[in-house]
Coordinates of C-alpha atoms and ligand atoms in Angstrom, one line a residue:
M1 CA -1.4 68.7 -0.5
A2 CA -0.5 71.7 1.8
L3 CA -2.7 72.9 4.2
K4 CA -3.9 76.5 3.2
S5 CA -6.1 79.2 4.2
F6 CA -8.3 81.4 2.5
I7 CA -6.5 84.5 3.8
E8 CA -3.9 85.8 1.7
V9 CA -1.1 85.3 3.6
H10 CA 2.5 86.4 2.8
P11 CA 6.0 83.4 1.8
D12 CA 7.6 85.3 4.3
S13 CA 5.2 86.1 6.7
H14 CA 5.7 84.5 10.3
F15 CA 1.8 84.1 10.4
P16 CA 0.8 81.2 7.9
I17 CA -2.3 79.0 9.0
Q18 CA 0.4 76.0 9.9
N19 CA 1.1 78.4 13.0
L20 CA -1.1 80.4 14.4
P21 CA 0.3 81.4 17.7
Y22 CA -1.9 83.1 21.0
G23 CA -2.1 86.3 21.9
V24 CA -4.0 88.9 24.0
F25 CA -5.4 92.1 22.1
K26 CA -8.0 94.9 21.6
P27 CA -9.1 96.0 19.1
E28 CA -9.9 99.5 19.9
P29 CA -8.4 101.4 23.4
A30 CA -11.5 100.7 25.0
S31 CA -12.4 97.7 24.4
P32 CA -11.8 94.4 26.4
A33 CA -9.6 92.2 26.3
R34 CA -10.2 88.8 24.6
P35 CA -7.5 86.1 23.1
G36 CA -6.6 85.6 19.1
V37 CA -4.5 84.1 16.8
A38 CA -2.5 85.5 14.4
I39 CA -3.1 84.3 10.5
G40 CA -1.5 86.4 8.3
D41 CA -1.7 90.1 8.6
Y42 CA -4.5 89.2 10.6
V43 CA -5.4 88.3 14.2
L44 CA -9.2 86.1 13.9
D45 CA -10.9 86.9 17.8
L46 CA -11.6 83.9 19.2
S47 CA -13.9 85.3 21.3
V48 CA -16.0 85.1 18.6
V49 CA -15.4 82.3 17.1
A50 CA -16.3 80.9 21.0
S51 CA -19.6 82.7 20.5
A52 CA -20.6 81.9 17.4
G53 CA -20.2 78.5 18.7
L54 CA -17.9 77.6 16.4
F55 CA -15.7 75.8 18.9
D56 CA -17.5 72.8 19.2
G57 CA -15.4 69.6 19.7
P58 CA -15.7 67.3 22.7
V59 CA -13.5 69.3 25.2
L60 CA -14.6 72.6 23.9
K61 CA -17.9 72.9 23.4
N62 CA -18.4 72.6 27.6
N63 CA -15.3 75.4 28.0
C64 CA -15.4 78.1 25.1
D65 CA -16.1 80.8 27.8
S66 CA -11.9 80.0 28.2
F67 CA -11.6 82.5 24.6
L68 CA -13.9 84.6 26.9
Q69 CA -11.2 86.4 29.3
P70 CA -8.7 89.0 29.6
N71 CA -6.0 86.1 29.3
L72 CA -5.1 81.9 28.4
N73 CA -4.8 81.1 32.0
K74 CA -7.7 79.3 31.6
F75 CA -6.9 77.6 28.4
L76 CA -3.9 77.3 29.4
A77 CA -5.2 75.2 32.2
L78 CA -7.5 72.6 30.1
G79 CA -4.2 71.1 28.8
R80 CA -3.3 69.0 25.9
P81 CA -6.3 67.9 24.2
A82 CA -8.4 71.2 24.2
W83 CA -5.0 72.4 23.0
K84 CA -5.4 70.3 20.2
E85 CA -9.0 70.5 19.5
A86 CA -8.5 74.2 19.2
R87 CA -5.9 74.1 16.9
A88 CA -7.6 72.0 14.7
T89 CA -10.3 73.6 15.2
L90 CA -8.7 76.4 13.8
Q91 CA -7.4 75.2 11.1
K92 CA -10.2 73.8 9.5
L93 CA -12.2 77.3 10.3
L94 CA -8.9 78.8 8.2
S95 CA -8.6 76.6 5.2
A96 CA -9.5 77.6 1.8
T97 CA -12.0 74.7 1.8
E98 CA -13.8 75.4 5.1
P99 CA -17.1 77.7 4.1
A100 CA -18.5 78.7 7.4
L101 CA -16.0 82.1 7.8
R102 CA -15.3 82.1 4.3
D103 CA -18.1 82.8 2.8
N104 CA -19.4 84.4 5.6
A105 CA -18.9 88.6 5.4
A106 CA -20.4 89.5 8.8
L107 CA -18.6 87.1 10.6
R108 CA -15.8 87.6 8.6
Q109 CA -16.1 91.7 9.6
K110 CA -16.5 90.5 13.7
A111 CA -13.7 87.8 13.8
L112 CA -10.7 88.9 11.6
V113 CA -9.3 92.8 13.3
P114 CA -6.5 94.1 11.2
L115 CA -2.6 93.3 13.3
S116 CA -1.9 96.9 12.4
K117 CA -4.9 98.1 14.1
V118 CA -4.8 96.6 17.4
K119 CA -2.8 96.3 20.4
M120 CA -1.4 93.9 21.9
L121 CA -1.2 93.3 25.4
V122 CA 1.0 90.6 28.1
P123 CA -1.4 87.3 26.6
I124 CA -1.5 85.4 30.7
S125 CA -1.5 86.4 33.8
I126 CA 2.1 85.5 35.4
G127 CA 2.3 84.2 38.6
D128 CA 5.9 83.1 38.6
Y129 CA 8.1 84.0 36.3
T130 CA 11.9 81.7 36.8
D131 CA 15.0 81.8 34.7
F132 CA 17.7 79.5 33.8
F133 CA 21.5 80.1 32.3
S134 CA 20.8 76.2 29.8
S135 CA 23.6 77.7 27.3
M136 CA 26.9 76.3 28.1
H137 CA 28.1 78.9 25.9
H138 CA 26.7 81.4 28.1
A139 CA 27.3 79.6 30.9
K140 CA 31.3 79.6 30.0
N141 CA 31.8 83.2 28.8
C142 CA 29.7 84.7 32.0
G143 CA 32.3 82.6 34.3
T144 CA 34.5 83.8 32.6
I145 CA 34.0 87.4 33.0
F146 CA 32.9 87.6 36.1
R147 CA 34.6 84.6 38.2
G148 CA 37.7 84.1 35.6
P149 CA 39.1 81.8 33.2
E150 CA 40.4 78.7 36.0
N151 CA 36.8 77.2 36.8
P152 CA 34.3 79.5 34.2
I153 CA 31.2 76.8 34.9
P154 CA 30.7 76.4 37.9
A155 CA 31.1 72.2 38.4
N156 CA 27.2 71.9 39.5
W157 CA 25.7 73.1 35.9
F158 CA 26.4 70.0 34.4
H159 CA 24.1 68.2 36.9
L160 CA 21.7 70.3 37.0
P161 CA 19.6 73.8 35.2
I162 CA 20.9 76.2 37.7
A163 CA 18.0 78.9 37.9
Y164 CA 16.6 82.0 40.0
H165 CA 13.5 83.0 41.1
G166 CA 13.2 86.3 38.5
R167 CA 10.6 88.7 39.1
A168 CA 6.8 88.6 37.8
S169 CA 5.6 92.0 38.5
S170 CA 7.8 93.9 35.8
I171 CA 7.1 91.2 32.4
V172 CA 6.1 93.6 30.6
I173 CA 5.0 93.3 26.1
S174 CA 7.2 94.2 23.4
G175 CA 7.8 97.8 22.6
T176 CA 6.7 99.1 26.7
D177 CA 9.7 101.6 27.0
I178 CA 12.9 100.2 29.7
V179 CA 13.9 102.9 31.9
R180 CA 17.4 102.5 32.4
P181 CA 18.3 101.4 36.7
R182 CA 19.7 103.1 38.9
G183 CA 21.6 101.8 41.7
Q184 CA 24.6 100.4 43.3
G185 CA 28.2 99.5 41.5
H186 CA 32.4 98.1 42.3
P187 CA 33.4 100.9 44.4
A188 CA 36.6 101.6 43.1
G189 CA 39.6 101.0 45.3
N190 CA 39.0 102.4 49.0
S191 CA 35.7 104.8 47.8
P192 CA 32.5 103.9 48.6
P193 CA 30.2 101.5 46.2
Y194 CA 28.8 103.5 42.4
F195 CA 25.5 105.3 43.2
G196 CA 23.8 106.1 40.0
P197 CA 22.2 105.0 36.5
S198 CA 23.1 101.6 35.5
L199 CA 26.8 101.9 33.4
K200 CA 26.1 98.6 31.8
L201 CA 22.9 98.1 30.7
D202 CA 22.2 94.7 28.0
F203 CA 19.9 92.9 26.5
E204 CA 19.7 89.0 26.7
L205 CA 18.6 86.6 24.1
E206 CA 16.3 84.4 25.5
M207 CA 13.6 82.2 24.8
A208 CA 11.0 81.2 27.8
A209 CA 7.7 78.6 27.8
V210 CA 4.7 78.9 29.1
V211 CA 2.8 76.7 31.8
G212 CA 0.0 75.0 31.0
P213 CA -1.4 72.5 33.9
G214 CA 0.2 72.9 36.9
N215 CA 1.1 70.3 39.4
E216 CA 0.0 69.8 42.7
L217 CA 2.2 70.8 45.6
G218 CA 4.8 68.1 46.5
K219 CA 3.4 66.0 43.5
P220 CA 7.1 66.9 41.5
V221 CA 6.3 66.3 37.3
D222 CA 8.3 63.1 35.4
V223 CA 10.9 64.3 33.2
N224 CA 8.5 62.3 30.8
E225 CA 5.8 64.1 30.7
A226 CA 6.9 67.8 31.4
A227 CA 6.1 68.4 27.6
D228 CA 2.6 67.8 28.3
H229 CA 2.7 71.1 30.7
I230 CA 4.4 73.2 27.9
F231 CA 1.8 75.1 26.1
G232 CA 4.4 77.3 24.1
L233 CA 6.8 79.4 23.7
V234 CA 8.2 83.4 23.6
L235 CA 10.7 85.5 23.0
M236 CA 12.2 87.3 26.1
N237 CA 15.0 89.7 26.5
D238 CA 16.0 89.5 30.1
W239 CA 17.1 93.5 30.3
S240 CA 20.2 92.7 32.9
A241 CA 22.5 96.2 34.5
R242 CA 26.0 94.2 34.3
D243 CA 26.9 96.6 36.9
I244 CA 24.8 95.6 39.3
Q245 CA 25.0 92.4 39.1
A246 CA 28.2 92.0 39.2
W247 CA 28.0 93.9 42.5
E248 CA 24.7 92.4 44.2
Y249 CA 24.6 88.4 43.3
V250 CA 27.3 87.2 45.6
P251 CA 25.9 85.2 47.2
L252 CA 21.9 84.5 46.4
G253 CA 21.7 85.7 42.9
P254 CA 20.5 88.1 40.4
F255 CA 18.1 90.5 42.2
L256 CA 17.7 94.5 41.4
G257 CA 20.4 93.5 38.5
K258 CA 17.4 91.9 36.5
S259 CA 14.3 92.9 37.7
F260 CA 13.6 96.3 36.3
G261 CA 12.4 94.8 32.8
T262 CA 11.9 91.7 31.1
T263 CA 10.6 91.9 27.7
V264 CA 7.6 89.7 26.6
S265 CA 7.0 89.2 22.6
P266 CA 2.8 89.0 21.9
W267 CA 2.5 85.8 20.2
I268 CA 3.2 82.2 22.0
V269 CA 3.5 79.2 19.5
T270 CA 2.4 76.2 20.0
L271 CA 4.8 73.4 21.1
D272 CA 2.5 71.4 18.5
A273 CA 3.0 75.0 16.0
L274 CA 6.7 73.5 16.3
E275 CA 6.4 70.1 16.2
P276 CA 8.2 70.5 12.7
F277 CA 11.5 71.9 13.8
A278 CA 12.2 69.5 16.4
C279 CA 15.8 68.4 16.6
D280 CA 18.1 66.1 18.7
A281 CA 19.2 68.0 22.1
P282 CA 22.9 67.7 22.2
K283 CA 24.6 64.8 24.4
Q284 CA 24.3 65.5 28.1
N285 CA 28.3 64.2 29.4
P286 CA 28.4 64.0 32.5
P287 CA 24.5 61.5 31.7
P288 CA 22.7 63.2 34.2
L289 CA 20.7 62.3 36.9
P290 CA 17.3 59.5 36.5
Y291 CA 15.2 62.2 36.9
L292 CA 16.3 64.3 34.4
A293 CA 16.9 61.3 31.8
E294 CA 14.7 61.5 29.2
K295 CA 13.7 59.2 26.6
I296 CA 13.4 61.5 23.8
S297 CA 15.6 64.3 24.7
K298 CA 14.6 67.5 22.1
N299 CA 15.6 71.1 21.0
Y300 CA 13.8 73.2 18.7
D301 CA 15.8 74.5 15.0
I302 CA 14.2 78.1 15.8
S303 CA 16.7 80.8 14.7
L304 CA 17.1 83.7 16.4
E305 CA 18.5 87.6 15.7
V306 CA 19.0 90.1 17.4
Q307 CA 19.0 94.0 16.1
I308 CA 19.9 97.2 17.5
K309 CA 18.8 100.7 16.3
P310 CA 21.3 103.2 18.1
A311 CA 20.0 106.0 19.8
G312 CA 19.3 108.9 16.6
Q313 CA 20.2 106.8 14.0
E314 CA 17.2 105.3 11.0
N315 CA 18.0 102.2 10.7
S316 CA 19.6 98.9 12.8
S317 CA 22.2 96.1 13.2
V318 CA 22.1 92.9 13.3
V319 CA 24.2 92.2 16.5
T320 CA 24.0 88.6 16.6
R321 CA 22.6 85.5 14.7
S322 CA 21.7 82.3 17.6
N323 CA 19.8 79.4 17.4
F324 CA 17.2 78.1 19.8
N325 CA 18.9 74.3 19.4
H326 CA 22.2 75.5 21.7
L327 CA 20.3 75.0 24.3
Y328 CA 22.3 72.4 26.3
W329 CA 19.6 71.6 29.0
T330 CA 16.1 71.1 27.4
L331 CA 12.7 72.3 28.2
T332 CA 10.8 69.3 29.6
Q333 CA 14.6 68.7 31.6
Q334 CA 13.8 72.2 33.4
L335 CA 10.1 71.6 34.0
A336 CA 11.1 68.2 35.9
H337 CA 13.7 69.8 37.7
H338 CA 11.8 73.0 38.9
T339 CA 9.4 70.3 40.1
I340 CA 11.4 67.8 41.5
N341 CA 11.4 68.6 45.5
G342 CA 8.1 68.8 45.4
C343 CA 7.3 73.0 44.1
N344 CA 4.4 73.3 42.4
L345 CA 3.8 75.2 39.3
R346 CA 0.7 77.4 38.2
P347 CA -0.7 77.6 34.2
G348 CA 0.3 80.8 33.1
D349 CA 3.9 80.6 34.7
L350 CA 6.8 81.8 32.7
L351 CA 10.7 80.0 32.4
G352 CA 13.0 81.9 30.9
T353 CA 15.1 79.4 29.8
G354 CA 18.3 81.3 29.8
T355 CA 20.2 83.8 27.3
I356 CA 20.6 81.5 23.7
S357 CA 25.1 82.0 23.2
G358 CA 26.3 79.5 20.2
P359 CA 29.7 78.2 19.7
E360 CA 30.7 81.4 17.7
P361 CA 31.6 84.9 18.8
E362 CA 28.6 86.0 16.1
S363 CA 26.7 84.6 17.9
Y364 CA 27.3 85.1 21.3
G365 CA 23.6 85.9 23.1
C366 CA 23.9 90.0 24.8
L367 CA 26.4 92.5 24.8
L368 CA 28.4 91.5 27.7
E369 CA 29.9 88.5 25.5
L370 CA 29.5 90.0 22.4
T371 CA 31.7 92.9 24.0
W372 CA 33.7 91.1 26.5
N373 CA 32.5 93.4 28.7
G374 CA 32.6 96.8 27.0
Q375 CA 36.9 95.3 26.5
K376 CA 35.8 95.6 22.7
P377 CA 33.2 97.7 21.1
L378 CA 31.2 96.9 19.0
S379 CA 30.7 98.8 15.7
L380 CA 27.0 99.5 14.2
N381 CA 26.8 101.6 11.1
G382 CA 28.8 104.7 12.1
T383 CA 28.5 104.9 15.6
T384 CA 29.9 101.9 18.4
R385 CA 28.1 100.8 21.5
K386 CA 29.6 98.5 24.5
F387 CA 26.4 98.4 26.8
L388 CA 23.1 100.2 25.8
E389 CA 22.7 104.2 25.2
D390 CA 19.2 105.7 26.1
G391 CA 16.9 105.7 23.0
D392 CA 18.5 102.5 21.6
E393 CA 16.2 100.0 21.0
V394 CA 16.5 96.3 21.0
I395 CA 14.7 94.0 18.5
F396 CA 14.3 90.4 18.4
S397 CA 13.5 88.0 15.8
G398 CA 13.2 84.7 15.0
Y399 CA 10.9 81.3 13.4
S400 CA 11.5 78.3 12.1
K401 CA 11.7 77.9 7.9
G402 CA 9.1 75.1 6.3
N403 CA 9.4 73.9 3.2
G404 CA 7.4 77.3 1.9
Y405 CA 6.0 79.0 4.7
N406 CA 7.7 80.4 8.7
V407 CA 6.6 79.5 11.9
G408 CA 7.9 83.1 13.6
F409 CA 7.6 84.9 16.7
G410 CA 7.7 88.4 15.4
T411 CA 9.2 90.6 17.2
C412 CA 10.7 91.4 21.0
S413 CA 11.2 94.9 21.2
G414 CA 12.2 97.9 23.9
K415 CA 13.9 101.0 23.8
I416 CA 15.6 101.8 26.5
I417 CA 14.8 105.8 27.8
P418 CA 16.9 108.0 31.1
P419 CA 15.3 107.6 34.8
P420 CA 13.3 110.0 36.0
Ligands
LIG1 O1 27.2 84.1 35.3 C1 26.7 84.4 36.2 O2 26.9 85.0 36.9 C2 25.5 85.4 35.8 C3 25.3 85.1 34.0 C4 23.7 85.6 33.8 O3 22.9 86.9 34.1 C5 22.7 84.9 33.5 C6 20.9 84.7 34.0 O4 20.3 86.3 34.0 C7 21.3 83.3 33.4 C8 20.8 83.5 31.7 O5 20.5 84.5 31.3 O6 21.5 82.3 31.0
CA2 CA1 18.9 86.0 31.6
MG3 MG1 14.9 90.7 33.4

């Protein structure tokens, strides 16, 4: 029989008992931040569960202070045995047949907070953020637009998961306004470079892996063990100023065109919850070098959608539909490659997948591709867009469809506001 909670969960909810994603929240504006899991329209407060002594398995009974923290880093560092134990404990506690919480009104009152009342925070302290470039369709389209159609995909792309080091300090939680960056753009003819508010502000549809246990400096992670270093995934918008990016990126790559804000969704969906949606990753040709050749090469079937709510409008319009399974390089290959030179990852590090574009124009993951650098404006319910305008809100959502339930990520949104 399907697992069922004593808490009523609507069949369309992203947060049934099969999911139990982790976040960090404040029940009241003045209360300290604490970890929770989403269940239906509620957050289960893990600091309350821990204080009640309900994490009583072998790993967590000695580590339940990892839920009395303002972020998830301590829990992430404990690794897969702790994550599996927590999931089993919480699925049991929330199940329809378990009385411990179901029949304890005082505990329920303390432990279950309506989602509509809480303030969500970035759930991890992010030491380092890296952004990969792992969709072949995105690489091909960007290459064609930025460098021309002759050799759009660079020769190294099929041999290694390309990435750049991003900026952790400007990662913000869904719902945070994004200030339009100012910067330099390409000079026109003999005039000096343009300086002013970016005229080509874009979103990038991405997901990001949250690193669990790290690795010691000098000790790479084997690709076949890399999954044990990944706690779960969030939705991520790598906001990008295409005019700043196109002028500055030669030869060192993205800098100010992407460091002015990166939005993440509040709920980390664990790899354990996503396991029923695992699917084969694309066949890689040429075959990767041995350190990137994995025994099992896995993607996940996660439907992704982007909506734009244009400034001044009530309604949002869908601008693209994609899927996580379009990625060429897997999460585990990304992580193994990141550490192959000895670079150490730490709990809470964030690894962006890169923009997730599919093969069809309706599945491209950013406006640069969807409007072909502004040449083909999108029509949105009576108005048009080449790039984002002030007041536009961009809303990502994602979920995997199970049999009678969804394992979802909720939304990841942000609104553009003008520079001061
Ligand atoms: O092709 C380029 O020069 C750059 C493309 C991007 O903007 C990609 C980037 O941030 C990585 C990604 O999201 O895939
Ligand atoms: Ca990106
Ligand atoms: Mg960014």
